Coordinates of C-alpha atoms and ligand atoms in Angstrom, one line a residue:
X1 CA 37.7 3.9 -2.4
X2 CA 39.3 3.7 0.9
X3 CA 38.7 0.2 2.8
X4 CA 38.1 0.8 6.2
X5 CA 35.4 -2.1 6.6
X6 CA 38.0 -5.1 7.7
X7 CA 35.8 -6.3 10.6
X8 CA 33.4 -6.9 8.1
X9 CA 35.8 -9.0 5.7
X10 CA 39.3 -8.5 4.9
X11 CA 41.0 -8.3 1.2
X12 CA 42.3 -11.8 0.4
X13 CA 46.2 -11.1 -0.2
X14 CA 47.6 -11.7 -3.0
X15 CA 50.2 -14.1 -1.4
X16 CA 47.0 -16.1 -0.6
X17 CA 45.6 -16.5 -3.7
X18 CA 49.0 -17.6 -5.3
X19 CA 48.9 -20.6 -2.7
X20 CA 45.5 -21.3 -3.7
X21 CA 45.7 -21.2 -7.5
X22 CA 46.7 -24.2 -8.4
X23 CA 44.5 -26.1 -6.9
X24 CA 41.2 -25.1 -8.2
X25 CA 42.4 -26.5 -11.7
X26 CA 45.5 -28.1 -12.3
X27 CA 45.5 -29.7 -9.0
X28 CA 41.5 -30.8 -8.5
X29 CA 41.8 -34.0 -6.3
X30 CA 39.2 -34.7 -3.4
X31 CA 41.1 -34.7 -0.5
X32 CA 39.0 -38.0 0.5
X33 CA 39.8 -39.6 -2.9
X34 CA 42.8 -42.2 -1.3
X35 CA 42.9 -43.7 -4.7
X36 CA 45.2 -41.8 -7.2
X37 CA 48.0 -39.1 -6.7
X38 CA 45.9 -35.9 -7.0
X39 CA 43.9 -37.0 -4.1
X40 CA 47.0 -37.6 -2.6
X41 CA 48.2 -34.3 -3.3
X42 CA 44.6 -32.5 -2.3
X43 CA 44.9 -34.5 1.1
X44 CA 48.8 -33.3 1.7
X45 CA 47.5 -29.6 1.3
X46 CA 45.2 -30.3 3.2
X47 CA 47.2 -31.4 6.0
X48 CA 50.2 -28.6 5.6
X49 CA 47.3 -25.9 6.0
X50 CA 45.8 -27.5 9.2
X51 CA 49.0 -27.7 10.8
X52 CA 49.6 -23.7 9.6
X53 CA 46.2 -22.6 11.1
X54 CA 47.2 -24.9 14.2
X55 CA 50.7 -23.4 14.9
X56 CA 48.8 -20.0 14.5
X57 CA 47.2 -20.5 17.8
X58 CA 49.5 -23.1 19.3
X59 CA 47.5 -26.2 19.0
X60 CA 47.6 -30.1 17.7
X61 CA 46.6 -30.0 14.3
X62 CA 44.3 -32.8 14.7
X63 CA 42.7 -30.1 17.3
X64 CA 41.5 -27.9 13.9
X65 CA 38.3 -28.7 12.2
X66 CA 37.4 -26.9 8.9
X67 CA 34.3 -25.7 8.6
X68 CA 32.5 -23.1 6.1
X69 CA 32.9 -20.2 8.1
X70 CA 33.0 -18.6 11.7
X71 CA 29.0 -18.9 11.5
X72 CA 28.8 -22.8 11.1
X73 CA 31.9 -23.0 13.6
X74 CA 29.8 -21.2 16.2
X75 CA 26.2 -23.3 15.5
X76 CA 28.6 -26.7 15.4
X77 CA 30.3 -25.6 19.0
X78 CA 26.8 -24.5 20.8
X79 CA 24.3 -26.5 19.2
X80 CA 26.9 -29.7 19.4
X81 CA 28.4 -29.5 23.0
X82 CA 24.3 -28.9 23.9
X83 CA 23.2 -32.2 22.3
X84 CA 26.2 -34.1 23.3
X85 CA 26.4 -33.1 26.8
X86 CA 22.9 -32.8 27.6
X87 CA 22.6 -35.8 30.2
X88 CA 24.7 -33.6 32.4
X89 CA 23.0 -30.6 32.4
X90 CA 21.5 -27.8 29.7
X91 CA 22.0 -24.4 31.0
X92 CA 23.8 -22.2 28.4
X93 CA 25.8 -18.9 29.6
X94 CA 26.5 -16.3 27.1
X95 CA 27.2 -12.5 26.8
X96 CA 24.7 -9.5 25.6
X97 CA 26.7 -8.4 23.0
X98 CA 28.2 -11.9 21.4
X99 CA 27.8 -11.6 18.0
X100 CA 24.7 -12.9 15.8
X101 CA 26.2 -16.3 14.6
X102 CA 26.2 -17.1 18.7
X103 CA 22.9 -15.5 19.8
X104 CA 21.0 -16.5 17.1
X105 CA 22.5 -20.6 17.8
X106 CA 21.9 -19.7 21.9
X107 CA 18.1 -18.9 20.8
X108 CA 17.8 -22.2 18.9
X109 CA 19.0 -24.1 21.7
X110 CA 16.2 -22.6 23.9
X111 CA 13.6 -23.5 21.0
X112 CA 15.6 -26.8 21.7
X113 CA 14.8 -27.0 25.4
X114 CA 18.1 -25.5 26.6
X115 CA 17.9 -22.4 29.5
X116 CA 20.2 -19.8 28.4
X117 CA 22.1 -17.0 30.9
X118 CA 22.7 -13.5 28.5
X119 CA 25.2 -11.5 30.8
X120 CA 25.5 -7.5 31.0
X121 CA 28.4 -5.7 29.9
X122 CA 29.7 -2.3 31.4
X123 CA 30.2 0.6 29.7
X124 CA 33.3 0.2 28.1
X125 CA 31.9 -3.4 26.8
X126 CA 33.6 -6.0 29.8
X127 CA 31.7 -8.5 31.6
X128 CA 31.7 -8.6 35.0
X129 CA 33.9 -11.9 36.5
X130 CA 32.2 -12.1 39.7
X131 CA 28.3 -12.1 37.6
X132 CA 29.7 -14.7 35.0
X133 CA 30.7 -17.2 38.6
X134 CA 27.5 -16.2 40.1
X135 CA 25.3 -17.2 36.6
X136 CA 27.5 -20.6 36.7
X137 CA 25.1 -23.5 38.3
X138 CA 25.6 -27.3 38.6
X139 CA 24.2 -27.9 35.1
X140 CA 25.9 -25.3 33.3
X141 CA 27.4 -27.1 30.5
X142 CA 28.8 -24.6 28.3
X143 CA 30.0 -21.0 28.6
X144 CA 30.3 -18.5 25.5
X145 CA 31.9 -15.1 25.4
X146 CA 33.5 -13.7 22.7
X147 CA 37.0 -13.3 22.4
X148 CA 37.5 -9.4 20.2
X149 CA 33.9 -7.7 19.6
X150 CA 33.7 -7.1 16.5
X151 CA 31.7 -3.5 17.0
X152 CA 33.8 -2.2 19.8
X153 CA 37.1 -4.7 19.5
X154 CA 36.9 -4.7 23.1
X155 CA 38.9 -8.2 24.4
X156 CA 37.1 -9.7 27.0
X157 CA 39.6 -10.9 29.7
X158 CA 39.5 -14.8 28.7
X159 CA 42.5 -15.9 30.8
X160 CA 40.3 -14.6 33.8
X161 CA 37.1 -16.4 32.1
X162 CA 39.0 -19.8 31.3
X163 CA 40.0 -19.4 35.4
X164 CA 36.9 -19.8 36.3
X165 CA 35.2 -21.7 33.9
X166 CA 37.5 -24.4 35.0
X167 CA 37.2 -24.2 38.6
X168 CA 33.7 -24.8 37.8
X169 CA 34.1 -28.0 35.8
X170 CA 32.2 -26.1 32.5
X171 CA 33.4 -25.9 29.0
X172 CA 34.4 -22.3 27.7
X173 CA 34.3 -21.8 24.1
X174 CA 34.7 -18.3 22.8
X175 CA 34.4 -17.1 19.1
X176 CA 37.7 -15.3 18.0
X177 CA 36.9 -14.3 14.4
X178 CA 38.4 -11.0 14.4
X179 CA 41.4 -11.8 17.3
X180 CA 42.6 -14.5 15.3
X181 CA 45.8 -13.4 12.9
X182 CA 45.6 -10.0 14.6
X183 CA 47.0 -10.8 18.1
X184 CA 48.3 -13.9 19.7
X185 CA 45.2 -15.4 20.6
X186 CA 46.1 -19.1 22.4
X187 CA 43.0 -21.1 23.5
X188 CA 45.2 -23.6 25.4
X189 CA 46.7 -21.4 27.3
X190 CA 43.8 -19.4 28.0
X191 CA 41.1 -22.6 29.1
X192 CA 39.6 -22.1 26.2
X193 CA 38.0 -25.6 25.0
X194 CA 36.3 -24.7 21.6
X195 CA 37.2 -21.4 19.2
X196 CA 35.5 -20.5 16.7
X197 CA 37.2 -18.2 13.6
X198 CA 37.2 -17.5 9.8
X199 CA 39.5 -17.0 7.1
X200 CA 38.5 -14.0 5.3
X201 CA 38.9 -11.7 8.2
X202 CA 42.8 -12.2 8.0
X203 CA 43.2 -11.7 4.7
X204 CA 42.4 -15.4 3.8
X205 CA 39.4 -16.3 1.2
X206 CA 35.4 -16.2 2.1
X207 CA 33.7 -19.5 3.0
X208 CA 36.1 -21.3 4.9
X209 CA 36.5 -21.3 8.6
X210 CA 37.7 -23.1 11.7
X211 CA 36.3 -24.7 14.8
X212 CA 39.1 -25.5 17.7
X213 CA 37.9 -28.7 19.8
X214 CA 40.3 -29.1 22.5
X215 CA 41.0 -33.0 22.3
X216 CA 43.2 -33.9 25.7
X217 CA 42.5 -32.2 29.4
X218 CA 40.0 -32.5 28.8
X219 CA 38.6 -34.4 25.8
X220 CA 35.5 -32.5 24.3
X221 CA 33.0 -34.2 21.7
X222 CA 30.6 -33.0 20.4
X223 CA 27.4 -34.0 18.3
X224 CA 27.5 -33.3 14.7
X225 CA 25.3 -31.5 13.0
X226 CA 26.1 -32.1 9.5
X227 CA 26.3 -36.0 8.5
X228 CA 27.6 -37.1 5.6
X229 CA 31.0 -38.9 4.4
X230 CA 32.7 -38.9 8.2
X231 CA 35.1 -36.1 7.1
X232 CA 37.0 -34.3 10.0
X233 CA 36.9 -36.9 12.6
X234 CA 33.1 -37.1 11.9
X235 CA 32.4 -33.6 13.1
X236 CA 31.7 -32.0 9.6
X237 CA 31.0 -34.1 6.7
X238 CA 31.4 -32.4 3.5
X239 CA 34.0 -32.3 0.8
X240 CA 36.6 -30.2 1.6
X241 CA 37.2 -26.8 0.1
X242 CA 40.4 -27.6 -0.7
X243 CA 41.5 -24.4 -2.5
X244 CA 40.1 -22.6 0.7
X245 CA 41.7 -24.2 3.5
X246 CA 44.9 -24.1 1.7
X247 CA 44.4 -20.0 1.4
X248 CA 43.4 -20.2 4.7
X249 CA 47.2 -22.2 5.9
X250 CA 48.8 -19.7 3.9
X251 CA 46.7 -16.7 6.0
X252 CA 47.8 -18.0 8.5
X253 CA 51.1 -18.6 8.0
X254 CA 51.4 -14.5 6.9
X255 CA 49.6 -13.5 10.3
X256 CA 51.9 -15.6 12.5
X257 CA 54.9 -13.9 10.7
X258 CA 54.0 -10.8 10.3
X259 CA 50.9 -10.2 13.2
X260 CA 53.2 -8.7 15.9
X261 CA 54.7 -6.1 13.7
X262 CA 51.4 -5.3 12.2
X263 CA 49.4 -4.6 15.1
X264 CA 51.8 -2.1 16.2
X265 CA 51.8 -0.3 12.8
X266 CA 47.6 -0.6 13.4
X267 CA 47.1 0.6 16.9
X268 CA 49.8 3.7 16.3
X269 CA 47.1 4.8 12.9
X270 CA 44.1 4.0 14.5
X271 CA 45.4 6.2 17.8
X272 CA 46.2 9.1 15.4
X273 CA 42.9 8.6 13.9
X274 CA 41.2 8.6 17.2
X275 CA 43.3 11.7 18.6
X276 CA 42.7 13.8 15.2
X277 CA 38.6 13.0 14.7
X278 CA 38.4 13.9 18.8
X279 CA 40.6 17.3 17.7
X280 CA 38.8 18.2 14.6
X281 CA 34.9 16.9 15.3
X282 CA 33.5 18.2 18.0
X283 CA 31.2 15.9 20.5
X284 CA 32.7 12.5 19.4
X285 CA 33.9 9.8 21.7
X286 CA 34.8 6.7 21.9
X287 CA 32.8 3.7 22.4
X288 CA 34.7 0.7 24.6
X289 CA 37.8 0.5 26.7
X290 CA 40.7 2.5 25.5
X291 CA 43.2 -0.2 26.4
X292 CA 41.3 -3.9 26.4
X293 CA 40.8 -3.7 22.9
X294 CA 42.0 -4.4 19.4
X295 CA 44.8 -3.0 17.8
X296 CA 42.6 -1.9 14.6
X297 CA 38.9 -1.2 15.5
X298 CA 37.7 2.5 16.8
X299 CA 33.7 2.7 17.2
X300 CA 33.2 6.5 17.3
X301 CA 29.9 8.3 18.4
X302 CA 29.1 11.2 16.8
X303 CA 26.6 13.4 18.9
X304 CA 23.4 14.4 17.1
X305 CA 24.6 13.1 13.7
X306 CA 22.6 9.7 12.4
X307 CA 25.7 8.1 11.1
X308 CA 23.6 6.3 8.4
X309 CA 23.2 9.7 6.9
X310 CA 26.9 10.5 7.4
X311 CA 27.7 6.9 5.3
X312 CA 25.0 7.6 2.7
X313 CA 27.3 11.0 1.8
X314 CA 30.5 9.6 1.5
X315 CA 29.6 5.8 0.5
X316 CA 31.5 6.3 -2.7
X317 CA 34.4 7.3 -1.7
X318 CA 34.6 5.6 2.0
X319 CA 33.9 2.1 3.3
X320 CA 32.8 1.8 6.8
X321 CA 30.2 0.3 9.4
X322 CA 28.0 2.3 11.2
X323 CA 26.5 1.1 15.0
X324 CA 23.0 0.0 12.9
X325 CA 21.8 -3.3 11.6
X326 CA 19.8 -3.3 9.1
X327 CA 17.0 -6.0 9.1
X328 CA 14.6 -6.9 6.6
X329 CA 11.6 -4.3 8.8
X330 CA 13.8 -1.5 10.0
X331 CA 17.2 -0.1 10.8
X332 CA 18.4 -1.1 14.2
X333 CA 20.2 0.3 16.8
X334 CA 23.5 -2.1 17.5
X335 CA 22.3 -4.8 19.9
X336 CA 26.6 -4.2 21.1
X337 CA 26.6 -0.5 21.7
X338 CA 22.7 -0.7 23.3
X339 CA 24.1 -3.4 25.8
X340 CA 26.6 -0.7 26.9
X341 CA 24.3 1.8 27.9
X342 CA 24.2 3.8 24.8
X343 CA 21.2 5.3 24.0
X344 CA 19.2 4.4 20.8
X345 CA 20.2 8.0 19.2
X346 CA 24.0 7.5 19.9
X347 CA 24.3 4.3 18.7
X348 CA 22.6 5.4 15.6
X349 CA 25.2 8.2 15.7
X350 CA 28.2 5.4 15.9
X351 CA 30.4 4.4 13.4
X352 CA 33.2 1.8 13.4
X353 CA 36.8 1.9 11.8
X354 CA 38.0 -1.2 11.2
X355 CA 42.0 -0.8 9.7
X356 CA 43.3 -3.3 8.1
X357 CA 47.1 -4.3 6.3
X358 CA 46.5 -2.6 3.6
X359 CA 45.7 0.7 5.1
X360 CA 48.0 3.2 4.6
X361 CA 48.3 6.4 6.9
X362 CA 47.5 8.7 3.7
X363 CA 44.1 7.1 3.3
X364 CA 43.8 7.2 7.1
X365 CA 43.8 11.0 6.8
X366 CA 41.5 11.1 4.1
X367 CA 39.0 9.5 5.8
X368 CA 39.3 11.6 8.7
X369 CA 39.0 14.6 6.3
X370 CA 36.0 12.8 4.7
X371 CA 34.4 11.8 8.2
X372 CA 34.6 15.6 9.5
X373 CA 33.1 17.2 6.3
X374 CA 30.4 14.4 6.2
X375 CA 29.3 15.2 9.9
X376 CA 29.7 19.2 9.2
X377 CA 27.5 18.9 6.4
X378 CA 25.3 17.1 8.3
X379 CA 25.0 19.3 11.3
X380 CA 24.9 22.1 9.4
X381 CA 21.4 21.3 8.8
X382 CA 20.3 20.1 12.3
X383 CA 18.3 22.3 14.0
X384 CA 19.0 20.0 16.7
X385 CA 22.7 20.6 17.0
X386 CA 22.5 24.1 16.7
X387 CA 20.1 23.7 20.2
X388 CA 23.1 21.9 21.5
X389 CA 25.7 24.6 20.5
X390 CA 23.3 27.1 22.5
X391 CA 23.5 24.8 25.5
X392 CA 19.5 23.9 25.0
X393 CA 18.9 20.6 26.3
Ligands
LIG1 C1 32.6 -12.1 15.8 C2 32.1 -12.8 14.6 N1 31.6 -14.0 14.6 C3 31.2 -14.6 13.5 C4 31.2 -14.0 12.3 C5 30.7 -14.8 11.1 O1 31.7 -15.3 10.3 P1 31.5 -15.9 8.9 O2 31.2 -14.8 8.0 O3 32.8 -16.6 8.6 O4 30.4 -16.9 9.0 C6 31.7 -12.7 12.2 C7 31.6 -12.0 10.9 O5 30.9 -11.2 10.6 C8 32.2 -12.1 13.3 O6 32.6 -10.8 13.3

């Protein structure tokens, strides 16, 4: 089976789950157990992995809260800076194509009472700076855009964003599940006051994520929204997942190591696989900016082929994504690529290729090889296509 799915999680590595071994058994301590040595040594791990996941984006490691996931890290960041901050104001901006864990939490906090602001995207996926400053009102108290899409991997210019974001006086917090570990990604730097982002999409185990609160210049709070035993500062109470978060350090440690290298290795396959599918399939193109982007996501439109149908061929052999969520009533079009301008059809016809560091260039060719008999087959079939070879409208 060739992975190309690591937008949608990423293989733990086996370096990870060394680190994390010993401590689902011969090493069980709570880490809020203060009274005997194995909750001393649960509560040192604990402390070398937040400072690990902090160095990986250049933060205080008092600045890292763990969470379950990106999901919880994005509901704690919106649904908390909304309760805490609401004598100030509770007007919410956010982006069209932000990913479900922040749209979903932006629709709760209008069930809540909040007004929330959904900006446009262009074609190739970028907001526009000038509409994010005009959307910004006196009691704007948070603005949310994504960091890397996780469709498109388009990178939304957040220095620009953090710019004005602070000229304005609002908090900026920006979900960076799949930038994190896969390109520098600095939230200090870039005026970035919360971040949200999850361990198993670099290479780090499932169920254990990471909420940035920036904690000087400005010092955020937020409200809590699970309560409990006070752990992590009071933000998320919960026992910690200690085994987790310490696969999550060592994650991070790898990525901060070894990112830079990788993502050269990643953008040179993912170009060839680009520049051979456009070569060898005929009407495909990409979807989202050829440069602002990530190193190892393509989303490809194939023109008159339901890529569904193209996945449902090849599923055995080839893991991928396809521009379609399904929920519970039907198959939708991707909420991302519609945002864009595609039309329903196209971004039925989209797939994504998400690379990851295990790829190899061999199975990158496979897949290509895979991909262009899979859509072949398919068009072979389509009256449709056959119209459009004939120039028919
Ligand atoms: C951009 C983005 N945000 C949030 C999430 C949710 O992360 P988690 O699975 O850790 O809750 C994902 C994963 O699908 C994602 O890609």
């Amino acid at each position: 089976m060739i992975y190309l799915d690591n937008n949608a999680t990423t293989p733990c590595d086996p370096r990870v789950i060394e680190a994390m071994l010993p401590h689902f058994y011969e090493q069980p301590g709570n880490a809020a157990s203060r009274n005997h040595a194995l909750g001393w040594l649960a509560e040192q791990a604990v402390h070398s992995a937040r400072q690990q996941v902090a160095d990986l984006i250049g933060v205080a490691a008092k600045e890292v809260i763990f969470t379950s996931g990106a999901t919880e890290s994005d509901n704690l960041a919106i649904k908390g800076v909304l309760q805490q901050y609401r004598r100030k104001g509770n007007h919410i901006v956010t982006v069209k194509t932000e990913h479900k864990a922040v749209l979903d939490a932006c629709a709760q906090a209008e069930r809540l009472g909040a007004e929330v602001t959904y900006l446009e995207v262009d074609e190739h996926g970028l907001i526009d700076l000038g509409e994010l400053e005009e959307a910004i009102r006196p009691d704007t108290i948070l603005v949310s855009v994504m960091w890397g899409n996780n469709e498109t991997g388009v990178l939304q210019p957040m220095q620009a964003i953090g710019g004005i974001c602070e000229k304005h006086g609002t908090l900026l917090m920006s979900d960076a599940t799949q930038v994190v570990g896969k390109i520098p990604c600095h939230p200090e730097e870039a005026g970035v006051h919360l971040m949200a982002f999850t361990a198993h999409k670099m290479y780090g185990p499932k169920g254990v994520g990471a909420l940035y609160i920036r904690r000087r210049q400005p010092k955020v709070s937020l409200a809590a929204q699970l309560h409990g035993g006070g752990h992590e500062q009071g933000f998320r109470s919960g026992t910690l997942n200690v085994p987790g978060i310490v696969g999550f350090g060592e994650a991070a440690a790898i990525a901060k190591k070894e990112m830079q290298e990788e993502a050269g290795r990643l953008a040179s396959l993912r170009d060839h696989l680009e520049e051979q599918l456009f070569q060898q399939v005929a009407g495909s193109r990409r979807n989202g900016h050829v440069e602002q982007r990530l190193p190892h996501v393509s989303n490809i439109a194939f023109q008159h082929v339901e890529s569904e149908r193209v996945m449902m061929a090849f599923g055995q052999k080839l893991a991928l994504s396809s521009g379609s969520a399904c929920t519970s009533a039907s198959v939708e079009p991707s909420h991302v690529l519609t945002a864009m301008g595609l039309a329903t059809a196209e971004a039925h016809s989209s797939l994504r290729f998400s690379l990851g560091r295990f790829t190899k260039r061999e199975e990158v060719d496979e897949a290509i090889a895979i991909v262009r008999e899979g859509v072949e087959q398919i068009r072979a079939s389509s009256p449709v296509w056959e119209m459009h070879k004939a120039g028919e409208p």
